[in-house]
């Protein structure tokens, strides 16, 4: 309308500049404005203007994906602050951390926030994976987003691992030594890979430069590419999976509510509670810092960081070829194949069905009992290489126990399917639960039940 | 040419072209990763003078038979066996790379990380270590022991011909 233009021309400069930045009011008052606001703001635009009411309930997603994002943002902000003080060369790295903690206002606090957020991110991303899995959020149009999610999880772990070395204390130095030494057991490419990552034969200045650049540039850039891709895929799939009760038909026309305020207020609440928790936690507990790295003296016991304890525990039981190569590859293949197995059940019901839930509980219990039992058995009673002295240890302590475990799982799967008439989805879910709980138990054993010389001990 | 055939040809040409684009895209990605990797790789060792890669350990009679002497700057131990021969043992545990200290009371190397132990020849007494400690090469000239650090020699277990004898 020409009249409107005339009106605009007569507005004050301030008004016109403001109007060029914000198209509508920043605090929308009616529903139509609220829906517009979602579309007009870049960040809010990851959401559609309205979302299905049933997906907003907190106990559907538990806000875990959003929490991962918040933790990432906290990490980015605190990481940038740390970079002003930190110096990535062996002679100065450790002392720059001391300077940070002693002389920089809030230095210790910011380091603690960064440290704890990084650790929480691993836990939260894993819980998010569980949520997605157990609500069946990985079928059809969401298949590939599960793969993007796995890539994000890999990034989380790699970012943690490369960040761990930077403090250049004893803990970091030896954990990195142990972790990168594991690579040497990979046939053919192992040593090459190890040298590439270390930038040399040992852990030294080149390693620190490599890790610093990966940690502060490469991985953050990859996050910034993969996260929006992940979110965009969620939107393209029509939002998160619609929750259902067992027996309820999937609805294609669910009731919708306005994103503002219904979803956005909940997201804000989750973000603020999480932030408060991280801040309080970081005030109460400082990020650990050991003595400065000393390549001449390994501490006893030298440990991998906690999220690699599961693999370290496997190393104590399996030939390294299996502990660091075949078992992890099997696990990754299983995770990647999850969305592509043909199931035939509709998504959206927690644990697929009431029966699926019961089987999951049973599987978790079985794993919780069987895993420690196997650890004890291997530690004290059975010495496979001694039983089969004629065989190379790759076979006696590698292939044979590996096939036994695989056979056990296959048997368990078939038992559930044939004897207890589980659907394919329920049986796969049971195996998934079993493996996940086993891994958690191995991690717990590694973190709390291994003492000097990696002997089994009772904590306390 | 019948219309259908022409369409078919068109189609296959188009799908060929799009495959070519895909191939180019993949090639680009591979190149980027290649560049990244070559930036991570170790640099060529500087044309270091022999002096830097060699350690003069000292005259042979400074080392008692049956003794182990640490050379922290070279990251190795010089072991003199009962027979009088020398071995230069890397201090890096063959299990997962911790630094193994020599424990004289027990006459063995004991790794603090996962309790592997090695005897004076570097042989494994206790797993999980899968192999004997790596060796550095030794030369004895005019009764002076020299150790070359350019290269480690990997080995499964100790053999007599790995020893350097003074005569
Ligand atoms: C840095 C790590 C990650 C971030 C920031 C992230 C973020 C998100 C967000 C915000 C959502 C929307 C729903 C929700 O909040 O739960 C989501 C959904 C989803 N995520 Fe993630 N995620 C991450 C890692 C993962 C991992 C490890 C997986 C599993 C392999 C995964 C798979 C999925 C899938 C399949 C969906 C769609 C689920 C559905 O439609 O119900 N994500 N993610
Ligand atoms: S690193 Fe020496 S025993 Fe594991």
XYZ file of C-alpha atoms and ligand atoms in Angstrom:
674
model
C 0.000 0.000 0.000
C 1.420 3.384 -0.901
C 0.117 4.887 2.339
C 2.137 2.456 4.392
C 5.336 3.325 2.561
C 4.703 6.977 3.191
C 4.221 6.230 6.862
C 7.525 4.319 6.941
C 9.441 7.149 5.303
C 8.282 9.489 7.984
C 9.424 7.256 10.860
C 12.434 8.377 12.834
C 15.852 7.023 11.831
C 16.016 4.841 14.925
C 12.675 3.278 14.131
C 13.704 2.570 10.579
C 16.988 0.968 11.594
C 15.188 -1.102 14.245
C 12.595 -2.106 11.701
C 15.294 -3.250 9.303
C 16.671 -5.625 11.934
C 13.424 -6.971 13.412
C 10.497 -7.432 11.137
C 7.905 -7.902 13.858
C 7.688 -7.231 17.570
C 10.329 -9.120 19.602
C 7.762 -10.115 22.167
C 4.839 -11.372 20.106
C 1.442 -10.924 21.701
C -0.986 -13.003 19.685
C -0.777 -16.462 18.159
C -0.375 -15.231 14.620
C 2.574 -13.069 15.634
C 4.064 -15.950 17.606
C 4.063 -18.218 14.587
C 5.614 -15.456 12.475
C 8.346 -14.879 15.021
C 9.459 -18.494 14.706
C 9.895 -18.045 10.983
C 11.502 -14.618 11.202
C 14.321 -15.443 13.608
C 17.234 -17.452 12.289
C 17.763 -19.496 15.439
C 14.107 -20.144 16.218
C 13.756 -21.199 12.642
C 15.154 -24.656 13.447
C 11.596 -25.207 14.684
C 8.424 -25.144 12.610
C 5.837 -22.551 13.761
C 3.737 -25.283 15.366
C 4.661 -28.685 16.760
C 2.610 -31.801 17.625
C 1.414 -31.466 21.212
C 2.335 -35.019 22.122
C 6.021 -34.526 21.335
C 6.382 -31.605 23.725
C 5.891 -33.678 26.867
C 9.221 -33.656 28.686
C 9.321 -37.410 29.252
C 9.162 -38.055 25.524
C 12.636 -36.744 24.630
C 13.853 -35.882 28.144
C 15.341 -32.811 26.447
C 18.560 -34.734 25.928
C 19.326 -33.580 22.387
C 18.770 -29.986 23.433
C 20.981 -30.527 26.474
C 23.757 -31.792 24.190
C 23.473 -28.598 22.196
C 23.589 -26.425 25.324
C 26.684 -28.250 26.564
C 28.333 -27.794 23.182
C 27.666 -24.050 23.326
C 29.048 -23.836 26.867
C 32.137 -25.717 25.700
C 32.624 -23.366 22.774
C 32.374 -20.264 24.966
C 34.631 -21.498 27.767
C 37.038 -23.022 25.236
C 37.510 -19.693 23.516
C 38.284 -18.081 26.869
C 40.838 -20.778 27.675
C 42.613 -20.191 24.366
C 43.581 -16.686 25.474
C 45.762 -18.104 28.231
C 46.766 -21.579 27.091
C 50.042 -22.165 25.220
C 50.268 -25.381 23.206
C 53.945 -26.262 23.591
C 55.261 -28.872 26.057
C 57.482 -26.494 28.010
C 54.693 -23.985 28.592
C 51.399 -25.851 28.443
C 51.318 -26.990 32.053
C 52.583 -23.709 33.446
C 50.052 -21.774 31.392
C 47.327 -23.825 33.097
C 48.840 -22.992 36.482
C 48.884 -19.328 35.501
C 45.277 -19.606 34.457
C 44.293 -21.101 37.793
C 46.378 -18.813 39.980
C 46.405 -15.458 38.286
C 43.398 -15.180 36.024
C 40.150 -14.083 37.599
C 37.624 -16.951 37.225
C 40.349 -18.921 35.412
C 39.955 -21.997 37.539
C 36.168 -21.705 37.359
C 36.122 -21.473 33.572
C 38.481 -24.443 33.280
C 36.241 -26.478 35.578
C 33.150 -25.589 33.567
C 34.896 -26.655 30.386
C 36.121 -29.884 31.959
C 32.803 -30.951 33.461
C 30.715 -29.925 30.453
C 32.926 -32.088 28.244
C 32.434 -35.084 30.513
C 28.704 -34.491 30.901
C 28.369 -34.210 27.126
C 29.525 -37.800 26.719
C 26.949 -38.980 29.237
C 24.131 -36.816 27.886
C 24.814 -37.784 24.259
C 24.794 -41.465 25.257
C 21.505 -41.030 27.115
C 20.131 -39.234 24.063
C 21.172 -42.216 21.933
C 19.282 -44.478 24.357
C 16.182 -42.265 24.222
C 16.195 -42.277 20.433
C 16.723 -46.011 20.350
C 14.044 -46.936 22.862
C 11.382 -44.679 21.353
C 12.179 -46.079 17.891
C 13.268 -42.666 16.585
C 15.491 -44.219 13.914
C 13.018 -45.728 11.428
C 12.354 -44.710 7.812
C 12.908 -40.993 7.254
C 15.021 -40.892 10.431
C 17.391 -43.713 9.420
C 20.163 -41.509 8.193
C 19.838 -39.081 11.082
C 20.800 -41.950 13.363
C 24.053 -42.181 11.372
C 24.621 -38.435 11.654
C 23.987 -38.818 15.370
C 26.583 -41.575 15.624
C 29.072 -39.303 13.844
C 28.327 -36.631 16.420
C 28.945 -39.130 19.202
C 32.277 -40.041 17.627
C 33.124 -36.334 17.464
C 32.223 -35.920 21.133
C 34.571 -38.732 22.108
C 37.403 -37.535 19.852
C 37.068 -33.963 21.075
C 37.256 -35.195 24.673
C 40.234 -37.360 23.926
C 42.257 -34.647 22.161
C 41.362 -32.116 24.858
C 42.552 -34.462 27.574
C 46.217 -34.188 26.527
C 46.330 -30.397 26.482
C 46.795 -29.939 30.234
C 50.100 -31.837 29.826
C 49.981 -33.327 33.306
C 50.894 -36.892 34.259
C 47.310 -38.141 33.941
C 46.957 -36.703 30.453
C 50.382 -37.684 29.207
C 50.123 -41.336 30.163
C 46.495 -41.745 29.234
C 47.397 -40.471 25.775
C 50.433 -42.740 25.642
C 48.297 -45.762 26.465
C 45.465 -44.835 24.111
C 47.714 -44.164 21.134
C 49.771 -47.284 21.880
C 46.604 -49.322 21.431
C 46.616 -48.287 17.782
C 49.888 -50.126 17.235
C 48.045 -53.435 17.618
C 45.970 -52.820 14.498
C 47.535 -54.947 11.769
C 49.108 -53.287 8.720
C 47.898 -49.707 9.228
C 48.318 -49.473 13.002
C 51.816 -48.063 13.266
C 51.227 -45.643 10.423
C 48.071 -44.413 12.120
C 49.854 -44.059 15.437
C 52.715 -42.058 13.908
C 50.294 -39.830 12.044
C 48.294 -38.978 15.121
C 51.357 -38.509 17.300
C 53.237 -36.609 14.598
C 56.267 -38.675 15.546
C 57.310 -41.835 17.335
C 56.593 -40.686 20.874
C 54.274 -38.195 22.536
C 55.978 -34.837 22.170
C 55.707 -31.317 20.860
C 54.306 -32.470 17.511
C 51.611 -34.500 19.260
C 50.582 -31.500 21.302
C 50.371 -29.303 18.184
C 48.308 -31.939 16.373
C 45.940 -32.437 19.284
C 45.595 -28.720 19.908
C 44.619 -28.006 16.310
C 42.239 -30.938 16.109
C 40.649 -29.992 19.421
C 40.293 -26.275 18.859
C 39.621 -26.108 15.117
C 38.935 -29.308 13.219
C 36.447 -30.913 15.593
C 34.559 -27.691 16.430
C 34.190 -26.999 12.691
C 32.890 -30.519 12.122
C 30.424 -30.026 15.005
C 29.215 -26.822 13.456
C 28.592 -28.684 10.201
C 27.063 -31.858 11.626
C 24.829 -30.358 14.310
C 22.740 -28.135 12.044
C 22.557 -31.028 9.592
C 21.243 -33.218 12.412
C 18.641 -30.608 13.434
C 17.584 -29.966 9.867
C 17.015 -33.697 9.416
C 14.829 -33.743 12.522
C 12.728 -30.980 10.980
C 12.592 -32.696 7.598
C 11.298 -35.829 9.299
C 8.394 -33.760 10.632
C 9.914 -33.255 14.084
C 10.766 -35.957 16.564
C 9.015 -39.294 16.423
C 5.372 -39.149 17.576
C 4.863 -40.962 20.876
C 2.183 -43.671 21.018
C 0.764 -46.123 23.478
C 0.990 -49.786 22.609
C -1.868 -50.758 20.296
C -2.653 -47.154 19.380
C -2.551 -46.528 15.629
C 0.060 -44.009 14.401
C -1.790 -40.758 13.694
C -0.978 -38.651 10.671
C -2.873 -35.558 11.826
C -1.780 -34.979 15.434
C -2.966 -31.930 17.408
C -0.471 -29.112 17.143
C 0.504 -26.319 19.502
C 2.371 -23.097 18.826
C 6.127 -23.462 19.151
C 6.110 -20.164 21.052
C 5.394 -20.532 23.910
C 4.734 -24.263 24.311
C 8.068 -25.701 23.144
C 10.391 -22.759 23.535
C 9.620 -22.174 27.210
C 10.337 -25.828 27.987
C 13.599 -25.705 26.068
C 14.625 -22.570 27.914
C 13.755 -24.162 31.239
C 15.822 -27.266 30.479
C 18.745 -25.151 29.269
C 18.706 -22.946 32.365
C 18.429 -25.823 34.817
C 21.302 -27.611 33.086
C 23.391 -24.447 33.071
C 22.737 -23.896 36.766
C 23.722 -27.484 37.488
C 26.979 -27.218 35.522
C 27.897 -23.945 37.227
C 27.193 -25.206 40.736
C 29.013 -28.451 40.043
C 32.052 -26.522 38.781
C 32.101 -24.354 41.892
C 32.005 -27.418 44.129
C 34.448 -29.610 42.201
C 37.603 -28.363 40.524
C 38.855 -29.920 37.325
C 41.701 -32.225 38.332
C 45.316 -31.333 37.573
C 48.143 -33.765 38.294
C 51.913 -33.172 38.404
C 53.500 -31.924 35.201
C 54.031 -34.639 32.583
C 57.228 -36.612 33.094
C 58.045 -38.925 30.175
C 60.537 -40.773 32.383
C 58.071 -41.897 35.037
C 54.763 -43.652 34.532
C 52.315 -43.443 37.413
C 50.904 -46.651 38.861
C 48.301 -47.436 37.742
C 48.301 -45.461 34.479
C 44.774 -45.269 33.201
C 42.879 -44.364 30.095
C 40.237 -41.633 30.589
C 37.029 -43.075 32.034
C 35.164 -43.246 28.718
C 37.864 -45.575 27.360
C 37.965 -47.763 30.472
C 35.648 -50.266 28.816
C 38.214 -50.841 26.074
C 41.058 -50.908 28.582
C 39.147 -53.585 30.510
C 38.645 -55.579 27.302
C 42.410 -55.383 26.777
C 42.945 -57.215 30.042
C 40.813 -60.114 28.834
C 41.229 -60.331 25.069
C 44.201 -60.383 22.760
C 44.799 -56.742 21.736
C 43.853 -57.482 18.141
C 40.343 -58.228 19.355
C 40.169 -55.706 22.186
C 41.149 -52.698 20.085
C 40.066 -53.793 16.615
C 37.557 -56.562 16.053
C 35.322 -55.988 19.071
C 35.022 -52.209 18.517
C 34.421 -52.798 14.798
C 31.692 -55.298 15.582
C 30.078 -52.831 17.981
C 30.206 -50.009 15.434
C 28.789 -52.216 12.675
C 25.950 -53.206 14.980
C 25.182 -49.564 15.851
C 25.317 -48.476 12.212
C 23.101 -51.321 11.042
C 20.397 -50.686 13.661
C 18.196 -48.433 11.488
C 18.608 -50.623 8.420
C 17.439 -53.971 9.772
C 13.882 -54.704 8.672
C 11.588 -54.692 11.681
C 7.981 -54.164 10.653
C 6.958 -52.523 13.946
C 5.755 -48.934 14.007
C 7.920 -46.479 15.968
C 6.909 -44.305 18.889
C 6.194 -46.796 21.682
C 8.767 -46.878 24.481
C 10.616 -50.219 24.318
C 8.389 -51.271 21.379
C 5.798 -52.939 23.647
C 5.132 -54.039 27.220
C 6.755 -57.353 26.328
C 9.748 -55.534 24.858
C 10.093 -53.580 28.102
C 10.064 -56.745 30.196
C 12.646 -58.368 27.943
C 14.833 -55.264 28.136
C 14.736 -55.390 31.941
C 15.593 -59.093 31.936
C 18.448 -58.515 29.462
C 19.856 -55.681 31.546
C 19.735 -57.891 34.649
C 21.367 -60.817 32.884
C 24.156 -58.596 31.549
C 24.613 -57.073 34.978
C 25.243 -60.512 36.454
C 27.001 -62.275 33.575
C 29.564 -59.580 32.754
C 31.154 -59.357 36.230
C 31.008 -63.150 36.440
C 32.981 -63.475 33.205
C 35.499 -60.872 34.380
C 36.061 -62.808 37.616
C 36.207 -66.130 35.796
C 38.851 -64.865 33.388
C 40.805 -63.144 36.149
C 41.032 -65.988 38.620
C 39.931 -69.309 37.173
C 40.385 -69.668 33.455
C 43.606 -69.069 31.589
C 42.713 -69.724 27.972
C 46.259 -69.545 26.499
C 47.413 -72.081 29.142
C 44.538 -74.399 28.225
C 45.521 -74.320 24.557
C 49.306 -74.072 24.625
C 49.619 -75.181 21.002
C 47.639 -72.233 19.633
C 48.875 -68.667 19.096
C 47.326 -66.273 21.621
C 45.497 -64.442 18.799
C 43.348 -67.564 18.588
C 43.283 -68.912 22.127
C 42.803 -65.547 23.809
C 41.218 -63.745 20.861
C 39.186 -65.562 18.274
C 37.889 -68.294 20.574
C 36.477 -66.110 23.380
C 35.231 -63.668 20.727
C 33.307 -66.409 18.932
C 32.036 -67.728 22.277
C 30.587 -64.312 23.143
C 29.126 -63.887 19.657
C 27.667 -67.388 19.802
C 26.186 -66.695 23.233
C 24.493 -63.552 21.959
C 23.150 -65.311 18.865
C 21.809 -68.090 21.063
C 20.163 -65.521 23.333
C 18.610 -63.813 20.299
C 17.237 -67.083 18.918
C 15.983 -68.153 22.337
C 13.970 -64.942 22.697
C 12.629 -65.197 19.162
C 11.724 -68.858 19.097
C 10.933 -69.794 22.666
C 9.487 -66.492 23.904
C 8.080 -65.394 20.558
C 9.730 -61.986 20.579
C 9.352 -59.942 17.408
C 12.600 -59.175 15.583
C 12.601 -55.641 16.979
C 12.163 -56.906 20.543
C 14.924 -59.483 20.172
C 17.368 -56.970 18.629
C 16.492 -54.537 21.402
C 17.316 -57.179 24.009
C 20.740 -57.783 22.458
C 21.297 -54.017 22.314
C 20.425 -53.684 26.005
C 22.674 -56.600 26.882
C 25.658 -55.109 25.042
C 25.093 -51.624 26.398
C 24.848 -52.787 30.006
C 27.924 -55.007 29.528
C 29.878 -52.054 28.286
C 28.756 -49.926 31.215
C 29.719 -52.707 33.652
C 33.173 -53.053 32.048
C 33.620 -49.300 32.330
C 32.641 -49.413 36.010
C 35.045 -52.280 36.677
C 37.825 -50.334 34.954
C 37.110 -47.105 36.808
C 36.535 -48.389 40.344
C 37.701 -51.967 40.630
C 41.213 -51.789 39.197
C 44.049 -50.830 41.501
C 47.828 -50.953 41.344
C 49.173 -53.026 38.491
C 45.581 -53.328 37.229
C 44.708 -55.943 39.824
C 41.068 -56.362 40.791
C 40.422 -54.566 44.071
C 37.431 -53.629 46.148
C 36.989 -49.837 46.084
C 37.365 -47.993 49.446
C 16.602 -43.115 -34.262
C 13.394 -44.105 -32.554
C 12.286 -41.634 -29.893
C 12.584 -44.192 -27.085
C 16.140 -45.103 -27.852
C 17.092 -41.460 -27.956
C 15.522 -40.891 -24.549
C 17.361 -43.868 -23.195
C 20.656 -42.569 -24.528
C 19.971 -39.146 -23.073
C 19.198 -40.672 -19.767
C 22.301 -42.761 -19.645
C 24.401 -39.778 -20.650
C 22.877 -37.718 -17.892
C 23.373 -40.419 -15.328
C 26.929 -40.828 -16.535
C 27.559 -37.114 -16.058
C 26.059 -37.076 -12.609
C 28.193 -40.047 -11.660
C 31.199 -38.119 -12.904
C 30.283 -35.203 -10.656
C 29.930 -37.571 -7.748
C 33.321 -39.029 -8.519
C 34.858 -35.556 -8.633
C 33.256 -34.745 -5.307
C 34.663 -37.885 -3.740
C 38.077 -37.123 -5.231
C 37.963 -33.673 -3.684
C 37.124 -35.121 -0.287
C 39.924 -37.670 -0.521
C 42.391 -34.951 -1.463
C 41.323 -32.786 1.456
C 41.801 -35.679 3.861
C 45.127 -36.480 2.271
C 46.317 -32.918 2.767
C 45.134 -33.007 6.372
C 46.981 -36.258 7.019
C 50.199 -35.028 5.458
C 50.064 -32.025 7.767
C 49.709 -34.321 10.758
C 52.496 -36.704 9.703
C 55.914 -36.593 11.347
C 58.387 -34.292 9.659
C 61.501 -35.886 8.206
C 64.125 -36.116 10.920
C 66.335 -33.084 10.572
C 69.651 -33.885 8.967
C 70.852 -34.356 12.480
C 74.539 -34.750 12.965
C 75.648 -38.184 14.059
C 76.500 -36.782 17.427
C 72.855 -36.091 18.227
C 71.605 -39.519 17.339
C 74.450 -41.319 19.002
C 75.204 -41.508 22.673
C 78.675 -42.240 23.915
C 77.846 -44.386 26.917
C 81.409 -44.665 28.197
C 84.301 -47.114 28.544
C 83.294 -50.756 28.922
C 84.783 -51.282 32.347
C 82.470 -48.603 33.795
C 79.695 -51.210 33.491
C 79.776 -54.228 35.796
C 78.594 -57.524 34.323
C 75.023 -58.100 35.480
C 74.291 -54.357 35.836
C 71.744 -52.050 34.247
C 72.463 -48.346 33.734
C 69.786 -45.822 32.781
C 70.409 -43.172 30.124
C 67.415 -40.869 30.520
C 68.443 -38.466 27.743
C 68.589 -41.386 25.297
C 65.496 -43.095 26.723
C 67.273 -46.438 27.037
C 69.009 -48.732 29.504
C 72.439 -50.142 28.902
C 72.458 -53.706 30.223
C 75.689 -55.636 30.630
C 74.966 -59.336 30.791
C 76.846 -61.787 32.992
C 78.777 -62.955 29.930
C 80.158 -59.443 29.474
C 78.081 -58.545 26.378
C 75.989 -55.367 26.019
C 72.332 -54.690 25.143
C 70.761 -51.237 24.770
C 67.123 -51.715 25.835
C 64.385 -49.234 25.039
C 62.564 -48.131 28.186
C 59.189 -48.182 26.416
C 56.979 -51.059 27.569
C 55.898 -53.190 24.620
C 52.405 -53.497 26.070
C 51.077 -49.932 25.917
C 54.077 -47.679 26.000
C 54.658 -46.844 29.665
C 58.200 -46.209 30.855
C 59.596 -49.255 32.662
C 61.904 -48.716 35.644
C 64.662 -51.200 36.533
C 64.063 -52.704 39.979
C 67.498 -53.884 41.220
C 66.156 -55.846 44.264
C 64.147 -58.099 42.005
C 66.633 -58.003 39.168
C 63.973 -57.164 36.620
C 62.130 -54.327 34.876
C 58.605 -53.913 36.240
C 56.079 -51.833 34.345
C 53.976 -49.709 36.698
C 51.032 -49.594 34.306
C 49.836 -53.164 33.968
C 52.555 -55.031 35.831
C 54.433 -56.583 32.914
C 57.973 -57.547 33.882
C 61.117 -58.134 31.856
C 64.470 -59.684 32.719
C 67.867 -58.113 32.123
C 67.862 -59.259 28.480
C 64.476 -57.585 27.960
C 62.619 -60.899 27.755
C 59.066 -60.959 29.070
C 58.762 -62.629 32.491
C 55.182 -61.544 33.050
C 52.556 -60.630 30.440
C 50.494 -58.687 29.282
C 53.532 -57.395 27.372
C 53.583 -59.385 24.123
C 57.238 -58.921 23.125
C 60.676 -58.387 24.600
C 61.800 -54.767 25.013
C 63.007 -53.104 21.801
C 66.732 -52.710 21.195
C 68.998 -49.933 20.004
C 72.116 -50.744 18.067
C 75.459 -50.680 19.820
C 78.987 -50.341 18.582
C 82.112 -50.781 20.655
C 85.175 -48.930 19.410
C 88.445 -48.712 21.350
C 86.597 -50.090 24.382
C 84.057 -47.243 24.251
C 80.351 -48.142 24.056
C 78.332 -46.132 21.529
C 74.543 -46.411 21.169
C 72.724 -45.412 17.980
C 69.275 -43.967 18.546
C 68.032 -43.590 14.959
C 66.147 -46.802 14.909
C 64.709 -49.320 17.333
C 64.979 -53.021 16.597
C 61.768 -54.901 17.353
C 62.028 -58.517 18.430
C 59.847 -61.268 19.780
C 62.320 -62.567 22.356
C 65.966 -62.485 23.329
C 68.567 -64.328 21.237
C 72.298 -64.508 21.814
C 73.176 -62.855 18.515
C 71.500 -59.611 19.663
C 74.334 -59.046 22.143
C 77.313 -56.872 21.330
C 80.477 -58.366 22.824
C 83.465 -56.177 23.652
C 85.946 -58.517 21.913
C 26.457 -33.666 20.061
C 25.605 -34.624 20.004
C 24.115 -34.501 19.644
C 23.289 -33.402 19.616
C 23.657 -31.955 19.930
C 21.971 -33.870 19.236
C 20.830 -33.071 19.157
C 19.556 -33.536 18.861
C 18.341 -32.792 19.032
C 18.249 -31.364 19.575
C 17.298 -33.591 18.639
C 15.802 -33.259 18.736
C 15.092 -34.166 19.756
C 15.693 -34.261 21.114
O 16.001 -33.218 21.720
O 15.855 -35.392 21.592
C 17.869 -34.832 18.166
C 17.143 -35.898 17.630
C 17.727 -37.084 17.151
N 19.004 -37.510 17.415
Fe 20.483 -36.376 18.172
N 22.026 -35.217 18.993
C 23.316 -35.645 19.243
C 23.783 -36.946 19.153
C 23.018 -38.031 18.680
C 23.401 -39.424 18.764
C 24.657 -39.947 19.465
C 22.408 -40.155 18.147
C 22.314 -41.649 17.972
C 23.103 -42.349 17.253
C 21.421 -39.217 17.666
C 20.303 -39.548 16.915
C 19.190 -38.751 16.800
C 17.991 -39.092 16.056
C 17.784 -40.369 15.201
C 17.069 -38.063 16.286
C 15.620 -38.007 15.803
C 14.857 -38.685 16.912
C 13.372 -38.619 16.782
O 12.892 -38.195 15.735
O 12.712 -39.025 17.764
N 21.809 -37.939 18.026
N 19.256 -34.774 18.326
S 52.143 -50.536 29.523
Fe 53.526 -51.780 30.540
S 52.270 -53.349 31.237
Fe 50.876 -52.109 30.158
